[in-house]
Coordinates of C-alpha atoms in Angstrom, one line a residue:
M108 CA 25.4 33.9 -13.2
N109 CA 25.7 37.5 -13.1
K110 CA 22.6 39.8 -13.7
T111 CA 22.3 41.5 -17.1
C112 CA 20.5 44.3 -18.5
I113 CA 20.5 44.0 -22.4
I114 CA 19.7 47.5 -23.6
I115 CA 18.4 48.0 -27.2
T116 CA 18.7 51.3 -28.6
G117 CA 18.9 53.3 -31.9
P118 CA 17.0 55.8 -34.2
T119 CA 13.5 56.3 -34.4
A120 CA 11.8 53.3 -36.7
V121 CA 15.0 51.3 -37.0
G122 CA 12.9 48.3 -35.4
K123 CA 13.8 48.4 -31.6
T124 CA 10.3 47.5 -30.2
A125 CA 10.2 44.2 -32.4
I126 CA 13.7 43.2 -31.3
S127 CA 13.0 44.0 -27.6
I128 CA 9.8 41.9 -27.5
A129 CA 11.4 38.9 -29.2
L130 CA 14.3 39.4 -26.9
A131 CA 11.9 39.3 -23.9
K132 CA 10.0 36.6 -25.1
H133 CA 13.3 34.5 -25.6
F134 CA 14.7 35.2 -22.1
S135 CA 10.9 35.0 -20.4
T136 CA 11.5 38.5 -19.0
E137 CA 10.2 42.0 -18.8
I138 CA 10.9 45.4 -20.6
I139 CA 11.8 48.7 -19.4
S140 CA 11.1 51.5 -21.8
A141 CA 13.5 54.2 -22.1
D142 CA 11.3 56.5 -24.3
S143 CA 10.6 60.1 -23.1
R144 CA 7.0 60.1 -24.4
Q145 CA 5.5 56.6 -24.2
C146 CA 5.4 57.1 -20.5
F147 CA 2.6 59.3 -21.0
K148 CA -0.8 57.7 -21.1
E149 CA -2.5 60.3 -23.0
L150 CA -0.1 59.8 -26.2
N151 CA -0.3 56.8 -28.0
I152 CA 0.0 56.8 -32.0
A153 CA 2.6 59.4 -32.5
V154 CA 4.9 58.0 -30.0
A155 CA 4.7 54.6 -31.6
K156 CA 3.8 52.8 -28.4
P157 CA 3.7 49.1 -28.6
A158 CA 0.8 47.1 -29.7
L159 CA -1.7 46.6 -26.8
S160 CA -1.5 42.6 -27.4
D161 CA 2.3 43.0 -26.7
L162 CA 1.6 45.2 -23.6
Q163 CA -0.8 42.4 -22.3
Q164 CA 1.8 39.6 -23.2
I165 CA 4.9 41.3 -21.6
H166 CA 5.1 43.6 -18.7
H167 CA 6.8 47.0 -19.8
Y168 CA 7.9 49.6 -17.1
F169 CA 7.7 53.3 -17.9
I170 CA 4.8 52.9 -20.4
N171 CA 1.4 54.7 -19.7
S172 CA 2.9 55.3 -16.3
H173 CA 2.5 59.1 -16.0
S174 CA 0.3 62.0 -17.3
I175 CA 1.2 64.7 -19.6
T176 CA 0.8 67.1 -16.6
E177 CA 3.7 65.7 -15.1
D178 CA 7.3 66.7 -15.6
I179 CA 9.6 63.8 -16.0
S180 CA 13.5 64.2 -16.0
A181 CA 16.5 62.0 -16.8
A182 CA 16.9 61.9 -12.9
D183 CA 13.4 60.5 -12.4
F184 CA 13.9 58.1 -15.0
E185 CA 17.2 56.6 -13.6
K186 CA 15.4 56.3 -10.0
I187 CA 12.3 54.5 -11.8
A188 CA 14.5 52.2 -14.1
L189 CA 16.9 51.2 -11.3
E190 CA 13.8 50.3 -9.2
A191 CA 12.4 48.3 -12.0
V192 CA 15.6 46.3 -12.6
D193 CA 15.7 45.1 -9.2
T194 CA 12.3 43.8 -9.4
V195 CA 13.0 42.1 -12.5
F196 CA 16.3 40.5 -11.3
L197 CA 14.4 39.3 -8.2
K198 CA 13.0 36.6 -10.6
N199 CA 15.2 36.9 -13.8
D200 CA 18.8 36.9 -14.8
F201 CA 18.0 39.1 -17.7
V202 CA 15.9 42.5 -18.1
I203 CA 15.6 44.1 -21.7
M204 CA 15.6 48.1 -21.8
V205 CA 14.5 49.7 -25.0
G206 CA 14.4 53.1 -26.3
G207 CA 15.9 55.9 -28.4
T208 CA 16.0 58.6 -25.6
G209 CA 19.8 58.8 -25.1
L210 CA 19.8 61.1 -22.2
Y211 CA 17.5 58.5 -20.1
I212 CA 19.7 55.6 -21.3
K213 CA 22.9 57.6 -20.1
A214 CA 21.4 58.3 -17.0
F215 CA 20.4 54.4 -16.3
S216 CA 24.0 53.5 -17.3
E217 CA 26.2 56.1 -15.8
G218 CA 24.2 57.9 -13.3
M219 CA 22.7 61.5 -13.2
D220 CA 23.6 64.1 -10.4
D221 CA 20.7 65.8 -8.8
I222 CA 19.5 69.3 -10.2
P223 CA 17.5 71.3 -7.9
A224 CA 13.8 71.7 -8.4
I225 CA 12.8 74.3 -11.0
E226 CA 10.5 77.1 -9.8
P227 CA 7.2 76.4 -11.5
G228 CA 6.9 80.0 -12.7
I229 CA 10.1 80.0 -14.7
R230 CA 9.3 76.5 -16.2
A231 CA 5.9 78.0 -17.4
S232 CA 7.3 81.1 -18.6
V233 CA 10.2 79.4 -20.7
T234 CA 7.6 77.2 -22.3
S235 CA 5.2 79.9 -23.0
D236 CA 8.0 82.1 -24.4
Y237 CA 9.3 79.1 -26.6
N238 CA 5.8 78.4 -28.0
Y239 CA 4.9 82.2 -28.8
N240 CA 8.6 83.0 -30.1
G241 CA 10.1 79.8 -31.6
K242 CA 13.3 78.0 -31.4
E243 CA 15.4 81.0 -32.6
W244 CA 14.4 83.1 -29.5
L245 CA 15.3 79.9 -27.6
R246 CA 18.9 79.8 -29.0
N247 CA 19.4 83.6 -28.3
E248 CA 18.3 83.2 -24.8
I249 CA 20.6 80.2 -24.2
K250 CA 23.3 82.0 -25.9
K251 CA 22.8 84.9 -23.7
N252 CA 22.1 83.2 -20.5
D253 CA 24.1 79.8 -20.6
P254 CA 27.2 80.2 -23.2
D255 CA 28.7 76.9 -21.9
Y256 CA 25.5 74.8 -22.9
F257 CA 25.2 76.9 -26.3
A258 CA 28.8 75.5 -27.0
T259 CA 28.5 71.9 -26.0
G260 CA 24.9 71.1 -25.7
E261 CA 22.1 69.5 -28.0
M262 CA 21.2 72.9 -29.8
E263 CA 18.5 71.3 -32.0
N264 CA 16.3 69.6 -29.4
P265 CA 14.1 72.1 -28.0
Q266 CA 12.9 70.1 -24.8
R267 CA 16.7 69.7 -24.0
M268 CA 17.2 73.7 -24.6
M269 CA 14.4 74.5 -22.6
R270 CA 15.5 72.4 -19.8
A271 CA 18.8 74.2 -19.9
L272 CA 17.4 77.4 -20.0
E273 CA 15.1 77.0 -17.0
V274 CA 17.8 75.4 -15.0
K275 CA 20.0 78.4 -15.6
L276 CA 17.3 80.8 -14.8
S277 CA 16.4 79.0 -11.6
T278 CA 19.7 78.1 -10.1
G279 CA 22.1 80.5 -11.7
L280 CA 24.1 77.7 -12.8
S281 CA 24.6 75.9 -16.2
I282 CA 22.9 72.5 -16.5
R283 CA 26.4 71.3 -17.4
S284 CA 27.6 71.9 -13.7
F285 CA 24.9 69.4 -12.6
Q286 CA 26.0 66.5 -15.0
S287 CA 27.8 63.9 -13.4
K288 CA 31.6 63.6 -14.7
E289 CA 32.4 60.4 -13.0
K290 CA 30.2 57.3 -14.1
K291 CA 28.3 55.4 -11.4
Q292 CA 29.0 51.7 -11.0
R293 CA 26.0 49.4 -11.4
N294 CA 26.1 46.2 -9.5
F295 CA 24.7 44.3 -12.6
N296 CA 26.1 43.9 -16.3
I297 CA 25.0 46.3 -19.1
I298 CA 25.4 45.6 -22.6
T299 CA 24.0 47.9 -25.2
I300 CA 23.2 47.2 -28.6
G301 CA 22.6 50.1 -31.2
L302 CA 20.4 48.8 -34.1
E303 CA 21.1 50.6 -37.5
L304 CA 20.1 50.2 -41.2
P305 CA 21.4 51.9 -44.1
R306 CA 20.1 55.6 -44.1
E307 CA 17.8 55.5 -47.3
I308 CA 16.1 52.2 -45.8
L309 CA 15.5 53.9 -42.5
Y310 CA 14.3 57.2 -44.0
Q311 CA 11.8 55.2 -46.2
R312 CA 10.8 53.4 -43.0
I313 CA 10.1 56.8 -41.1
N314 CA 8.1 58.0 -44.1
K315 CA 5.8 54.6 -44.0
R316 CA 5.4 55.0 -40.3
V317 CA 3.9 58.5 -40.6
D318 CA 1.5 57.5 -43.2
N319 CA 0.6 54.4 -41.1
M320 CA 0.0 56.8 -38.2
M321 CA -2.2 59.1 -40.3
E322 CA -4.4 56.2 -41.2
M323 CA -4.5 55.1 -37.5
G324 CA -6.0 58.4 -36.6
L325 CA -3.2 60.8 -35.4
L326 CA -5.2 63.8 -36.5
E327 CA -7.8 63.0 -34.2
E328 CA -5.6 62.1 -31.2
V329 CA -4.1 65.3 -31.9
K330 CA -7.4 67.3 -31.9
S331 CA -8.0 65.8 -28.6
L332 CA -5.0 67.1 -27.2
L333 CA -5.2 70.7 -28.6
P334 CA -6.3 72.1 -25.1
Y335 CA -2.9 70.9 -23.8
K336 CA -0.5 72.0 -26.7
H337 CA 1.4 74.4 -24.4
L338 CA 2.7 71.3 -22.1
N339 CA 6.2 70.3 -22.5
A340 CA 5.2 66.8 -23.2
L341 CA 3.8 67.9 -26.5
Q342 CA 6.5 69.9 -28.0
T343 CA 7.1 66.6 -30.0
V344 CA 7.3 65.5 -33.5
G345 CA 3.9 64.3 -34.8
Y346 CA 1.9 66.8 -32.5
R347 CA 3.6 70.2 -33.1
E348 CA 3.0 69.9 -36.8
L349 CA -0.7 68.8 -36.6
F350 CA -1.3 71.6 -33.9
D351 CA -0.1 74.1 -36.8
H352 CA -2.7 72.7 -39.3
L353 CA -5.3 72.7 -36.8
E354 CA -5.1 76.3 -35.9
G355 CA -5.0 76.9 -39.6
K356 CA -1.3 77.7 -40.0
I357 CA -0.3 74.9 -42.7
S358 CA -2.2 72.3 -44.6
L359 CA -2.7 68.8 -43.7
E360 CA -0.6 67.8 -46.8
R361 CA 2.3 70.1 -45.6
S362 CA 1.9 69.1 -41.8
V363 CA 2.6 65.4 -42.6
E364 CA 5.4 66.3 -44.8
L365 CA 6.8 68.2 -42.1
I366 CA 6.3 65.4 -39.6
K367 CA 8.4 63.1 -42.1
Q368 CA 11.1 65.7 -42.3
N369 CA 11.5 66.1 -38.4
S370 CA 11.4 62.4 -37.8
R371 CA 14.1 62.1 -40.3
H372 CA 16.0 65.1 -38.7
Y373 CA 15.2 63.6 -35.1
A374 CA 16.8 60.1 -36.5
K375 CA 19.8 62.0 -37.6
R376 CA 20.3 63.6 -34.1
Q377 CA 19.7 60.2 -32.6
L378 CA 22.6 58.6 -34.3
T379 CA 24.6 61.4 -33.8
W380 CA 24.2 61.2 -30.1
F381 CA 24.6 57.5 -30.0
K382 CA 27.9 57.1 -32.3
R383 CA 29.7 59.3 -29.6
D384 CA 29.2 56.2 -27.0
V385 CA 32.2 53.7 -27.6
A386 CA 30.2 51.2 -25.4
I387 CA 27.3 50.7 -28.2
N388 CA 27.6 47.5 -30.1
W389 CA 26.1 48.3 -33.5
L390 CA 24.0 45.6 -35.2
P391 CA 21.0 45.3 -37.7
P392 CA 17.6 44.8 -36.2
D393 CA 18.0 41.0 -36.8
L394 CA 17.2 38.6 -33.8
T395 CA 19.6 35.9 -35.0
L396 CA 22.4 38.2 -35.4
I397 CA 21.8 39.7 -31.9
L398 CA 21.9 36.1 -30.2
K399 CA 24.9 35.2 -32.0
F400 CA 26.5 38.4 -31.1
L401 CA 25.3 37.7 -27.2
V402 CA 26.7 34.1 -27.5
D403 CA 30.1 35.3 -28.9
R404 CA 30.4 37.8 -26.1
K405 CA 29.6 35.0 -23.8
V406 CA 26.7 37.0 -22.6
I407 CA 24.7 34.0 -22.8
S408 CA 25.6 30.1 -23.6
S409 CA 25.0 28.7 -27.1

């Protein structure tokens, strides 16, 4: 039988974690996280890590594997994930990948070209200037320095925007020139399933999840991370808004409203990214329907 990686992706709060765990149990296999924030051991509640009981039951790669002081790129993830796949395939024909970081999934599935190391001073300067001047400054700097990325890149994602700017300032070349035009061939099968729900239901789930996070102690988690607010890992929904509250800029109620609003916007951007990929098979987050789809596609036998 051919080795197969089943990728479960989709927008935030759609139910990816529950489906991935159910599939891992079904195949008695392990999970690779494709989430650019769950890899940081200091971040927990706002990044919606799987429950500790699930992490103890099923081995997850790329969760709690790094510190927020480390910079992780899509190329780093590609290398880590391919090594994890090789390890799992020694003992199982299937491995599950789950996450909503589209660039990581693209890097794993299609490959990434190597981008030269960024000068640390440039990275620190871009992050500091963004934190001080905000997204409009970042937009203008990219428009001035990298019109190619400005025209075709993710211009609503501060992390991607900062990455594009630091690459241009450090190498003199657009990040677009390093992004591979030719897909790499993997020596295993990949089948990608995108989970989707009606938008109003997804937005209700996002709002409820944020309320649950606050009840779980998100404010205390963010308070403990205040000294690190300048780090790239913390330019993240759920942290930025509460940093503003803790610094007296907005009320707690307003910061929670903004987390919900920004999470909904993030989900919309994720869907825009994933819907461009014709290789993704869209299904509701229903294990029975997903297993039937895998049987129909002859990925598994009935």
